[in-house]
PDB file of C-alpha atoms in Angstrom:
ATOM      1  CA  MET G   1       5.445   6.835   6.383  1.00  0.00           C
ATOM      2  CA  ASP G   2       8.310   8.900   6.308  1.00  0.00           C
ATOM      3  CA  SER G   3       7.140  11.500   3.753  1.00  0.00           C
ATOM      4  CA  TYR G   4      10.754  11.780   2.668  1.00  0.00           C
ATOM      5  CA  PHE G   5      10.532   8.766   1.185  1.00  0.00           C
ATOM      6  CA  ALA G   6       7.027   8.806  -0.222  1.00  0.00           C
ATOM      7  CA  LYS G   7       6.785   8.434  -3.803  1.00  0.00           C
ATOM      8  CA  ARG G   8       4.850  11.428  -5.561  1.00  0.00           C
ATOM      9  CA  ILE G   9       1.883  11.185  -8.054  1.00  0.00           C
ATOM     10  CA  ILE G  10       1.942  14.345 -10.395  1.00  0.00           C
ATOM     11  CA  PRO G  11      -0.639  15.225 -12.566  1.00  0.00           C
ATOM     12  CA  CYS G  12       1.053  17.621 -15.556  1.00  0.00           C
ATOM     13  CA  LEU G  13      -1.220  20.215 -17.212  1.00  0.00           C
ATOM     14  CA  ASP G  14       0.084  21.454 -20.663  1.00  0.00           C
ATOM     15  CA  VAL G  15      -1.427  24.391 -21.376  1.00  0.00           C
ATOM     16  CA  LYS G  16      -1.722  26.454 -24.709  1.00  0.00           C
ATOM     17  CA  ASP G  17      -3.809  29.150 -25.469  1.00  0.00           C
ATOM     18  CA  GLY G  18      -5.035  28.928 -21.840  1.00  0.00           C
ATOM     19  CA  ARG G  19      -6.587  25.110 -22.140  1.00  0.00           C
ATOM     20  CA  VAL G  20      -5.276  22.199 -20.928  1.00  0.00           C
ATOM     21  CA  VAL G  21      -4.024  19.752 -23.947  1.00  0.00           C
ATOM     22  CA  LYS G  22      -2.623  16.673 -24.500  1.00  0.00           C
ATOM     23  CA  GLY G  23      -0.365  15.118 -27.509  1.00  0.00           C
ATOM     24  CA  ILE G  24       1.824  12.491 -28.306  1.00  0.00           C
ATOM     25  CA  ASN G  25       5.607  12.308 -29.039  1.00  0.00           C
ATOM     26  CA  PHE G  26       4.766  16.238 -28.713  1.00  0.00           C
ATOM     27  CA  VAL G  27       2.218  16.736 -31.962  1.00  0.00           C
ATOM     28  CA  GLY G  28      -1.516  16.222 -32.519  1.00  0.00           C
ATOM     29  CA  LEU G  29      -2.838  18.161 -29.242  1.00  0.00           C
ATOM     30  CA  ARG G  30      -6.665  17.500 -28.166  1.00  0.00           C
ATOM     31  CA  ASP G  31      -8.094  19.884 -25.342  1.00  0.00           C
ATOM     32  CA  ALA G  32      -8.710  18.221 -21.973  1.00  0.00           C
ATOM     33  CA  GLY G  33     -10.610  21.189 -20.439  1.00  0.00           C
ATOM     34  CA  ASP G  34      -9.815  24.404 -18.648  1.00  0.00           C
ATOM     35  CA  PRO G  35      -6.886  24.770 -16.345  1.00  0.00           C
ATOM     36  CA  VAL G  36      -8.510  26.012 -13.224  1.00  0.00           C
ATOM     37  CA  GLU G  37     -11.070  23.406 -12.850  1.00  0.00           C
ATOM     38  CA  VAL G  38      -8.038  20.415 -14.203  1.00  0.00           C
ATOM     39  CA  ALA G  39      -6.135  21.729 -11.288  1.00  0.00           C
ATOM     40  CA  LYS G  40      -8.979  21.939  -8.316  1.00  0.00           C
ATOM     41  CA  ARG G  41      -9.904  18.000  -9.396  1.00  0.00           C
ATOM     42  CA  TYR G  42      -6.493  16.767  -8.842  1.00  0.00           C
ATOM     43  CA  ASN G  43      -6.140  18.915  -5.831  1.00  0.00           C
ATOM     44  CA  ASP G  44      -9.520  17.111  -4.572  1.00  0.00           C
ATOM     45  CA  GLU G  45      -7.988  13.714  -5.712  1.00  0.00           C
ATOM     46  CA  GLY G  46      -5.129  13.035  -3.750  1.00  0.00           C
ATOM     47  CA  ALA G  47      -2.432  14.191  -6.207  1.00  0.00           C
ATOM     48  CA  ASP G  48       0.746  15.303  -4.698  1.00  0.00           C
ATOM     49  CA  GLU G  49       2.007  18.386  -6.464  1.00  0.00           C
ATOM     50  CA  LEU G  50       1.150  19.602  -9.840  1.00  0.00           C
ATOM     51  CA  THR G  51       2.748  20.633 -13.102  1.00  0.00           C
ATOM     52  CA  PHE G  52       1.644  23.566 -15.490  1.00  0.00           C
ATOM     53  CA  LEU G  53       3.753  23.836 -18.589  1.00  0.00           C
ATOM     54  CA  ASP G  54       3.092  26.776 -21.088  1.00  0.00           C
ATOM     55  CA  ILE G  55       4.463  24.398 -23.896  1.00  0.00           C
ATOM     56  CA  THR G  56       4.603  27.075 -26.540  1.00  0.00           C
ATOM     57  CA  ALA G  57       5.793  29.897 -24.482  1.00  0.00           C
ATOM     58  CA  SER G  58       9.563  29.440 -25.250  1.00  0.00           C
ATOM     59  CA  HIS G  59       8.761  28.375 -28.793  1.00  0.00           C
ATOM     60  CA  GLU G  60       6.474  31.666 -29.087  1.00  0.00           C
ATOM     61  CA  ASN G  61       9.304  33.645 -27.407  1.00  0.00           C
ATOM     62  CA  ARG G  62       6.696  34.933 -24.879  1.00  0.00           C
ATOM     63  CA  LYS G  63       6.480  34.366 -21.338  1.00  0.00           C
ATOM     64  CA  THR G  64       4.556  31.940 -19.317  1.00  0.00           C
ATOM     65  CA  ILE G  65       1.139  32.953 -18.608  1.00  0.00           C
ATOM     66  CA  VAL G  66       1.299  34.586 -15.205  1.00  0.00           C
ATOM     67  CA  ASP G  67      -2.894  35.271 -14.866  1.00  0.00           C
ATOM     68  CA  VAL G  68      -3.734  31.522 -15.764  1.00  0.00           C
ATOM     69  CA  VAL G  69      -1.086  30.468 -13.108  1.00  0.00           C
ATOM     70  CA  ARG G  70      -2.791  32.782 -10.550  1.00  0.00           C
ATOM     71  CA  ASP G  71      -5.895  31.497 -10.797  1.00  0.00           C
ATOM     72  CA  VAL G  72      -5.032  27.794 -10.229  1.00  0.00           C
ATOM     73  CA  ALA G  73      -2.579  28.512  -7.469  1.00  0.00           C
ATOM     74  CA  LYS G  74      -5.785  30.041  -5.910  1.00  0.00           C
ATOM     75  CA  GLU G  75      -7.716  26.533  -6.298  1.00  0.00           C
ATOM     76  CA  VAL G  76      -4.527  24.524  -5.140  1.00  0.00           C
ATOM     77  CA  PHE G  77      -3.429  23.541  -2.320  1.00  0.00           C
ATOM     78  CA  ILE G  78      -0.585  21.291  -3.122  1.00  0.00           C
ATOM     79  CA  PRO G  79       2.869  22.154  -4.919  1.00  0.00           C
ATOM     80  CA  LEU G  80       2.357  23.683  -7.741  1.00  0.00           C
ATOM     81  CA  THR G  81       5.562  23.808 -10.255  1.00  0.00           C
ATOM     82  CA  VAL G  82       5.027  25.878 -13.488  1.00  0.00           C
ATOM     83  CA  GLY G  83       7.508  25.907 -16.713  1.00  0.00           C
ATOM     84  CA  GLY G  84       7.344  27.516 -20.069  1.00  0.00           C
ATOM     85  CA  GLY G  85       9.147  30.738 -21.451  1.00  0.00           C
ATOM     86  CA  ILE G  86      11.400  31.069 -18.248  1.00  0.00           C
ATOM     87  CA  ARG G  87      14.066  33.316 -19.162  1.00  0.00           C
ATOM     88  CA  THR G  88      15.186  35.538 -15.967  1.00  0.00           C
ATOM     89  CA  LEU G  89      14.649  35.764 -12.231  1.00  0.00           C
ATOM     90  CA  ASP G  90      12.121  38.302 -12.628  1.00  0.00           C
ATOM     91  CA  ASP G  91      10.097  35.760 -14.943  1.00  0.00           C
ATOM     92  CA  ILE G  92      11.049  33.136 -12.045  1.00  0.00           C
ATOM     93  CA  TYR G  93      10.009  35.845  -9.086  1.00  0.00           C
ATOM     94  CA  SER G  94       6.775  36.771 -10.914  1.00  0.00           C
ATOM     95  CA  LEU G  95       5.987  33.223 -10.941  1.00  0.00           C
ATOM     96  CA  LEU G  96       6.517  32.412  -7.116  1.00  0.00           C
ATOM     97  CA  ASN G  97       4.587  35.607  -6.450  1.00  0.00           C
ATOM     98  CA  VAL G  98       1.255  34.572  -7.938  1.00  0.00           C
ATOM     99  CA  GLY G  99       1.513  31.164  -5.664  1.00  0.00           C
ATOM    100  CA  CYS G 100       3.316  28.705  -7.667  1.00  0.00           C
ATOM    101  CA  ASP G 101       5.958  26.803  -5.153  1.00  0.00           C
ATOM    102  CA  LYS G 102       8.292  25.637  -7.954  1.00  0.00           C
ATOM    103  CA  VAL G 103       9.803  26.717 -11.364  1.00  0.00           C
ATOM    104  CA  SER G 104      10.748  24.498 -14.389  1.00  0.00           C
ATOM    105  CA  ILE G 105      13.572  25.493 -16.443  1.00  0.00           C
ATOM    106  CA  ASN G 106      14.215  24.047 -20.094  1.00  0.00           C
ATOM    107  CA  SER G 107      15.283  26.255 -23.053  1.00  0.00           C
ATOM    108  CA  SER G 108      16.725  28.613 -20.863  1.00  0.00           C
ATOM    109  CA  ALA G 109      18.934  26.678 -19.050  1.00  0.00           C
ATOM    110  CA  VAL G 110      20.040  24.880 -22.294  1.00  0.00           C
ATOM    111  CA  LYS G 111      21.406  28.581 -23.637  1.00  0.00           C
ATOM    112  CA  ASN G 112      22.599  29.918 -20.521  1.00  0.00           C
ATOM    113  CA  PRO G 113      23.447  26.910 -17.750  1.00  0.00           C
ATOM    114  CA  ASP G 114      24.931  30.243 -15.667  1.00  0.00           C
ATOM    115  CA  PHE G 115      21.151  30.757 -15.156  1.00  0.00           C
ATOM    116  CA  ILE G 116      20.666  27.530 -13.141  1.00  0.00           C
ATOM    117  CA  ASP G 117      23.560  28.343 -11.156  1.00  0.00           C
ATOM    118  CA  GLU G 118      21.750  32.193 -10.473  1.00  0.00           C
ATOM    119  CA  ALA G 119      18.334  31.037  -9.870  1.00  0.00           C
ATOM    120  CA  SER G 120      19.202  28.020  -7.523  1.00  0.00           C
ATOM    121  CA  LYS G 121      21.671  30.833  -5.700  1.00  0.00           C
ATOM    122  CA  ARG G 122      18.775  33.582  -5.416  1.00  0.00           C
ATOM    123  CA  PHE G 123      15.533  31.149  -4.850  1.00  0.00           C
ATOM    124  CA  GLY G 124      17.088  28.005  -3.348  1.00  0.00           C
ATOM    125  CA  SER G 125      17.630  24.721  -5.211  1.00  0.00           C
ATOM    126  CA  SER G 126      14.024  23.322  -3.781  1.00  0.00           C
ATOM    127  CA  THR G 127      12.740  26.062  -6.050  1.00  0.00           C
ATOM    128  CA  ILE G 128      14.241  24.960  -9.020  1.00  0.00           C
ATOM    129  CA  VAL G 129      13.352  21.926 -11.081  1.00  0.00           C
ATOM    130  CA  VAL G 130      15.347  21.611 -14.388  1.00  0.00           C
ATOM    131  CA  ALA G 131      13.298  19.580 -17.313  1.00  0.00           C
ATOM    132  CA  VAL G 132      15.400  17.789 -19.447  1.00  0.00           C
ATOM    133  CA  ASP G 133      13.810  16.726 -22.744  1.00  0.00           C
ATOM    134  CA  VAL G 134      14.964  13.521 -24.183  1.00  0.00           C
ATOM    135  CA  LYS G 135      15.115  11.285 -27.243  1.00  0.00           C
ATOM    136  CA  PHE G 136      17.264   8.569 -28.631  1.00  0.00           C
ATOM    137  CA  VAL G 137      19.073   9.471 -31.428  1.00  0.00           C
ATOM    138  CA  ASP G 138      21.985   7.876 -33.456  1.00  0.00           C
ATOM    139  CA  GLY G 139      22.736   5.683 -30.515  1.00  0.00           C
ATOM    140  CA  ASP G 140      22.395   7.933 -27.216  1.00  0.00           C
ATOM    141  CA  TYR G 141      20.084   9.854 -25.838  1.00  0.00           C
ATOM    142  CA  TYR G 142      20.021  13.836 -26.615  1.00  0.00           C
ATOM    143  CA  VAL G 143      18.539  16.704 -24.909  1.00  0.00           C
ATOM    144  CA  PHE G 144      15.614  18.791 -26.838  1.00  0.00           C
ATOM    145  CA  ILE G 145      14.383  22.271 -26.483  1.00  0.00           C
ATOM    146  CA  ASN G 146      11.621  24.921 -27.199  1.00  0.00           C
ATOM    147  CA  GLY G 147       8.946  22.024 -26.828  1.00  0.00           C
ATOM    148  CA  GLY G 148      11.097  19.115 -28.356  1.00  0.00           C
ATOM    149  CA  ARG G 149      11.020  21.269 -31.737  1.00  0.00           C
ATOM    150  CA  VAL G 150      14.984  21.140 -31.656  1.00  0.00           C
ATOM    151  CA  LYS G 151      17.420  18.952 -31.193  1.00  0.00           C
ATOM    152  CA  THR G 152      20.891  20.127 -29.185  1.00  0.00           C
ATOM    153  CA  ASP G 153      24.402  18.599 -29.392  1.00  0.00           C
ATOM    154  CA  LYS G 154      24.055  17.947 -25.539  1.00  0.00           C
ATOM    155  CA  LYS G 155      24.104  14.274 -24.216  1.00  0.00           C
ATOM    156  CA  ALA G 156      21.276  13.635 -21.424  1.00  0.00           C
ATOM    157  CA  ILE G 157      23.469  12.267 -18.794  1.00  0.00           C
ATOM    158  CA  PRO G 158      26.162  14.613 -19.022  1.00  0.00           C
ATOM    159  CA  TRP G 159      23.884  17.291 -19.108  1.00  0.00           C
ATOM    160  CA  ILE G 160      21.715  16.136 -16.077  1.00  0.00           C
ATOM    161  CA  LYS G 161      25.216  15.648 -14.038  1.00  0.00           C
ATOM    162  CA  GLU G 162      26.004  19.294 -15.134  1.00  0.00           C
ATOM    163  CA  VAL G 163      22.665  20.574 -13.571  1.00  0.00           C
ATOM    164  CA  TYR G 164      22.834  19.088 -10.771  1.00  0.00           C
ATOM    165  CA  GLN G 165      26.067  20.529  -9.934  1.00  0.00           C
ATOM    166  CA  ARG G 166      24.704  23.880 -11.144  1.00  0.00           C
ATOM    167  CA  GLY G 167      21.894  23.379  -8.104  1.00  0.00           C
ATOM    168  CA  ALA G 168      18.814  22.279  -9.767  1.00  0.00           C
ATOM    169  CA  GLY G 169      17.092  20.926  -6.799  1.00  0.00           C
ATOM    170  CA  GLU G 170      14.941  18.226  -9.239  1.00  0.00           C
ATOM    171  CA  ILE G 171      15.036  17.000 -12.755  1.00  0.00           C
ATOM    172  CA  LEU G 172      11.759  16.405 -14.793  1.00  0.00           C
ATOM    173  CA  LEU G 173      12.911  14.049 -17.161  1.00  0.00           C
ATOM    174  CA  THR G 174      10.827  13.183 -20.429  1.00  0.00           C
ATOM    175  CA  SER G 175      11.219  10.758 -22.810  1.00  0.00           C
ATOM    176  CA  MET G 176      10.265  12.535 -26.573  1.00  0.00           C
ATOM    177  CA  ASP G 177      10.009   8.314 -27.462  1.00  0.00           C
ATOM    178  CA  THR G 178       7.630   7.412 -25.561  1.00  0.00           C
ATOM    179  CA  ASP G 179       5.553  10.709 -24.879  1.00  0.00           C
ATOM    180  CA  GLY G 180       1.880  10.392 -24.950  1.00  0.00           C
ATOM    181  CA  THR G 181       2.182   6.791 -26.451  1.00  0.00           C
ATOM    182  CA  LYS G 182       0.777   5.136 -22.805  1.00  0.00           C
ATOM    183  CA  SER G 183       3.617   2.378 -23.772  1.00  0.00           C
ATOM    184  CA  GLY G 184       5.535   2.614 -20.322  1.00  0.00           C
ATOM    185  CA  PHE G 185       8.088   5.009 -19.384  1.00  0.00           C
ATOM    186  CA  ASP G 186      11.930   4.629 -20.784  1.00  0.00           C
ATOM    187  CA  LEU G 187      13.513   2.499 -17.926  1.00  0.00           C
ATOM    188  CA  LYS G 188      16.788   2.950 -19.237  1.00  0.00           C
ATOM    189  CA  ILE G 189      16.966   6.610 -18.986  1.00  0.00           C
ATOM    190  CA  THR G 190      14.953   6.692 -16.002  1.00  0.00           C
ATOM    191  CA  ARG G 191      17.455   4.412 -14.342  1.00  0.00           C
ATOM    192  CA  GLU G 192      20.394   5.934 -15.234  1.00  0.00           C
ATOM    193  CA  ALA G 193      19.474   9.747 -14.412  1.00  0.00           C
ATOM    194  CA  SER G 194      18.386   8.451 -11.145  1.00  0.00           C
ATOM    195  CA  GLN G 195      21.777   6.769 -10.351  1.00  0.00           C
ATOM    196  CA  SER G 196      24.207   9.589 -11.886  1.00  0.00           C
ATOM    197  CA  VAL G 197      22.673  12.533  -9.620  1.00  0.00           C
ATOM    198  CA  ASP G 198      21.685  12.804  -6.110  1.00  0.00           C
ATOM    199  CA  ILE G 199      18.461  14.662  -6.691  1.00  0.00           C
ATOM    200  CA  PRO G 200      14.989  13.410  -7.153  1.00  0.00           C
ATOM    201  CA  ILE G 201      13.950  12.269 -10.748  1.00  0.00           C
ATOM    202  CA  ILE G 202      10.506  12.776 -12.092  1.00  0.00           C
ATOM    203  CA  ALA G 203       9.575  10.310 -14.600  1.00  0.00           C
ATOM    204  CA  SER G 204       7.608  11.728 -17.256  1.00  0.00           C
ATOM    205  CA  GLY G 205       6.238  10.402 -20.946  1.00  0.00           C
ATOM    206  CA  GLY G 206       4.459   7.226 -21.725  1.00  0.00           C
ATOM    207  CA  ALA G 207       2.176   6.330 -18.558  1.00  0.00           C
ATOM    208  CA  GLY G 208      -0.356   4.486 -19.432  1.00  0.00           C
ATOM    209  CA  THR G 209      -1.188   1.666 -16.877  1.00  0.00           C
ATOM    210  CA  MET G 210      -0.632   1.337 -13.024  1.00  0.00           C
ATOM    211  CA  GLU G 211       2.199  -0.913 -13.916  1.00  0.00           C
ATOM    212  CA  HIS G 212       4.172   1.440 -15.824  1.00  0.00           C
ATOM    213  CA  ILE G 213       4.159   3.796 -13.032  1.00  0.00           C
ATOM    214  CA  ARG G 214       4.980   0.865 -10.766  1.00  0.00           C
ATOM    215  CA  ASP G 215       8.084   0.070 -13.051  1.00  0.00           C
ATOM    216  CA  ALA G 216       9.326   4.096 -13.076  1.00  0.00           C
ATOM    217  CA  PHE G 217       9.566   3.556  -9.353  1.00  0.00           C
ATOM    218  CA  LYS G 218      11.187   0.376  -9.061  1.00  0.00           C
ATOM    219  CA  ASN G 219      14.013   1.999 -11.501  1.00  0.00           C
ATOM    220  CA  GLY G 220      14.925   4.768  -9.601  1.00  0.00           C
ATOM    221  CA  ALA G 221      12.092   7.553 -10.236  1.00  0.00           C
ATOM    222  CA  ASP G 222      11.206   9.950  -7.319  1.00  0.00           C
ATOM    223  CA  ALA G 223       8.186  10.954  -8.498  1.00  0.00           C
ATOM    224  CA  SER G 224       6.090   9.955 -11.546  1.00  0.00           C
ATOM    225  CA  LEU G 225       4.360  12.734 -13.619  1.00  0.00           C
ATOM    226  CA  ALA G 226       1.699  11.586 -16.429  1.00  0.00           C
ATOM    227  CA  ALA G 227      -1.228  13.604 -18.141  1.00  0.00           C
ATOM    228  CA  SER G 228      -3.677  12.007 -20.371  1.00  0.00           C
ATOM    229  CA  ILE G 229      -4.167   8.813 -17.756  1.00  0.00           C
ATOM    230  CA  PHE G 230      -5.230  11.058 -15.324  1.00  0.00           C
ATOM    231  CA  HIS G 231      -7.450  13.687 -17.483  1.00  0.00           C
ATOM    232  CA  PHE G 232      -9.586  11.635 -18.999  1.00  0.00           C
ATOM    233  CA  ARG G 233     -10.279   9.509 -16.334  1.00  0.00           C
ATOM    234  CA  GLU G 234      -8.659   6.157 -17.702  1.00  0.00           C
ATOM    235  CA  ILE G 235      -6.644   5.839 -13.948  1.00  0.00           C
ATOM    236  CA  GLU G 236      -7.977   7.219 -10.759  1.00  0.00           C
ATOM    237  CA  ILE G 237      -5.282   8.781  -8.380  1.00  0.00           C
ATOM    238  CA  SER G 238      -6.908   6.977  -5.143  1.00  0.00           C
ATOM    239  CA  LYS G 239      -7.079   3.475  -6.836  1.00  0.00           C
ATOM    240  CA  LEU G 240      -3.370   3.745  -8.221  1.00  0.00           C
ATOM    241  CA  LYS G 241      -1.892   4.908  -4.903  1.00  0.00           C
ATOM    242  CA  SER G 242      -3.488   1.735  -3.153  1.00  0.00           C
ATOM    243  CA  TYR G 243      -2.203  -0.390  -5.877  1.00  0.00           C
ATOM    244  CA  LEU G 244       1.395   0.760  -5.309  1.00  0.00           C
ATOM    245  CA  ILE G 245       1.134   0.112  -1.632  1.00  0.00           C
ATOM    246  CA  GLU G 246       0.191  -3.376  -2.435  1.00  0.00           C
ATOM    247  CA  GLU G 247       3.136  -3.528  -4.564  1.00  0.00           C
ATOM    248  CA  GLY G 248       5.599  -2.307  -1.937  1.00  0.00           C
ATOM    249  CA  ILE G 249       6.018   1.313  -2.759  1.00  0.00           C
ATOM    250  CA  PRO G 250       5.654   4.222  -0.341  1.00  0.00           C
ATOM    251  CA  VAL G 251       2.986   7.036  -1.422  1.00  0.00           C
ATOM    252  CA  ARG G 252       1.423   9.650   0.621  1.00  0.00           C
ATOM    253  CA  ILE G 253      -2.317   8.614   1.425  1.00  0.00           C
TER     254      ILE G 253
END
């Protein structure tokens, strides 16, 4: 299997106050465990990567919790992406220095798009993931920031094209409408995003069944990110990968 074409399964650890949490439509959070323990489990269960999001860092105007990232990075041997509260090149350096492989920027990229150019030039495009949180409002998809609290005037597809041109290596695309609902990914925006840029699209928000993840891949996603179905063991990663192979979707075993 050419690993370049293999689709990736990425559990997401949303972290608040040092604990993994999960909500619905970005609110109503419930506890899902200790980040280090949860990360170790996914490393052992065959996840391709891990994404670690400090979900209140931007809203609370503070930096990502580097100590927790260091503890997680010591325990996992798969690529680790970290996001939340990253505003400067020094913030990125600090996270890479404690063992993360990629950083995810969202609010800071929207507020200062040049940050994407600067970060990708300094650390390489493959290190920079731009997270795009979108919601369907008044007939179009708009970008939201600060953990989904603030609507911007940016429309999703033009913004996705812009971050690609500025040097982003991947797009983490989350539909706020489907987030945590387990009703399936928003396939329309997933498809439109994947057709508009030449970098990987990570589909996020709405995974509830193995079929949902298959459908995201069939609609252009290069990776599928999910939280609650993995945290609460509703779907096992090994069984999911076996199912995807049966459906003709290449994954790493």
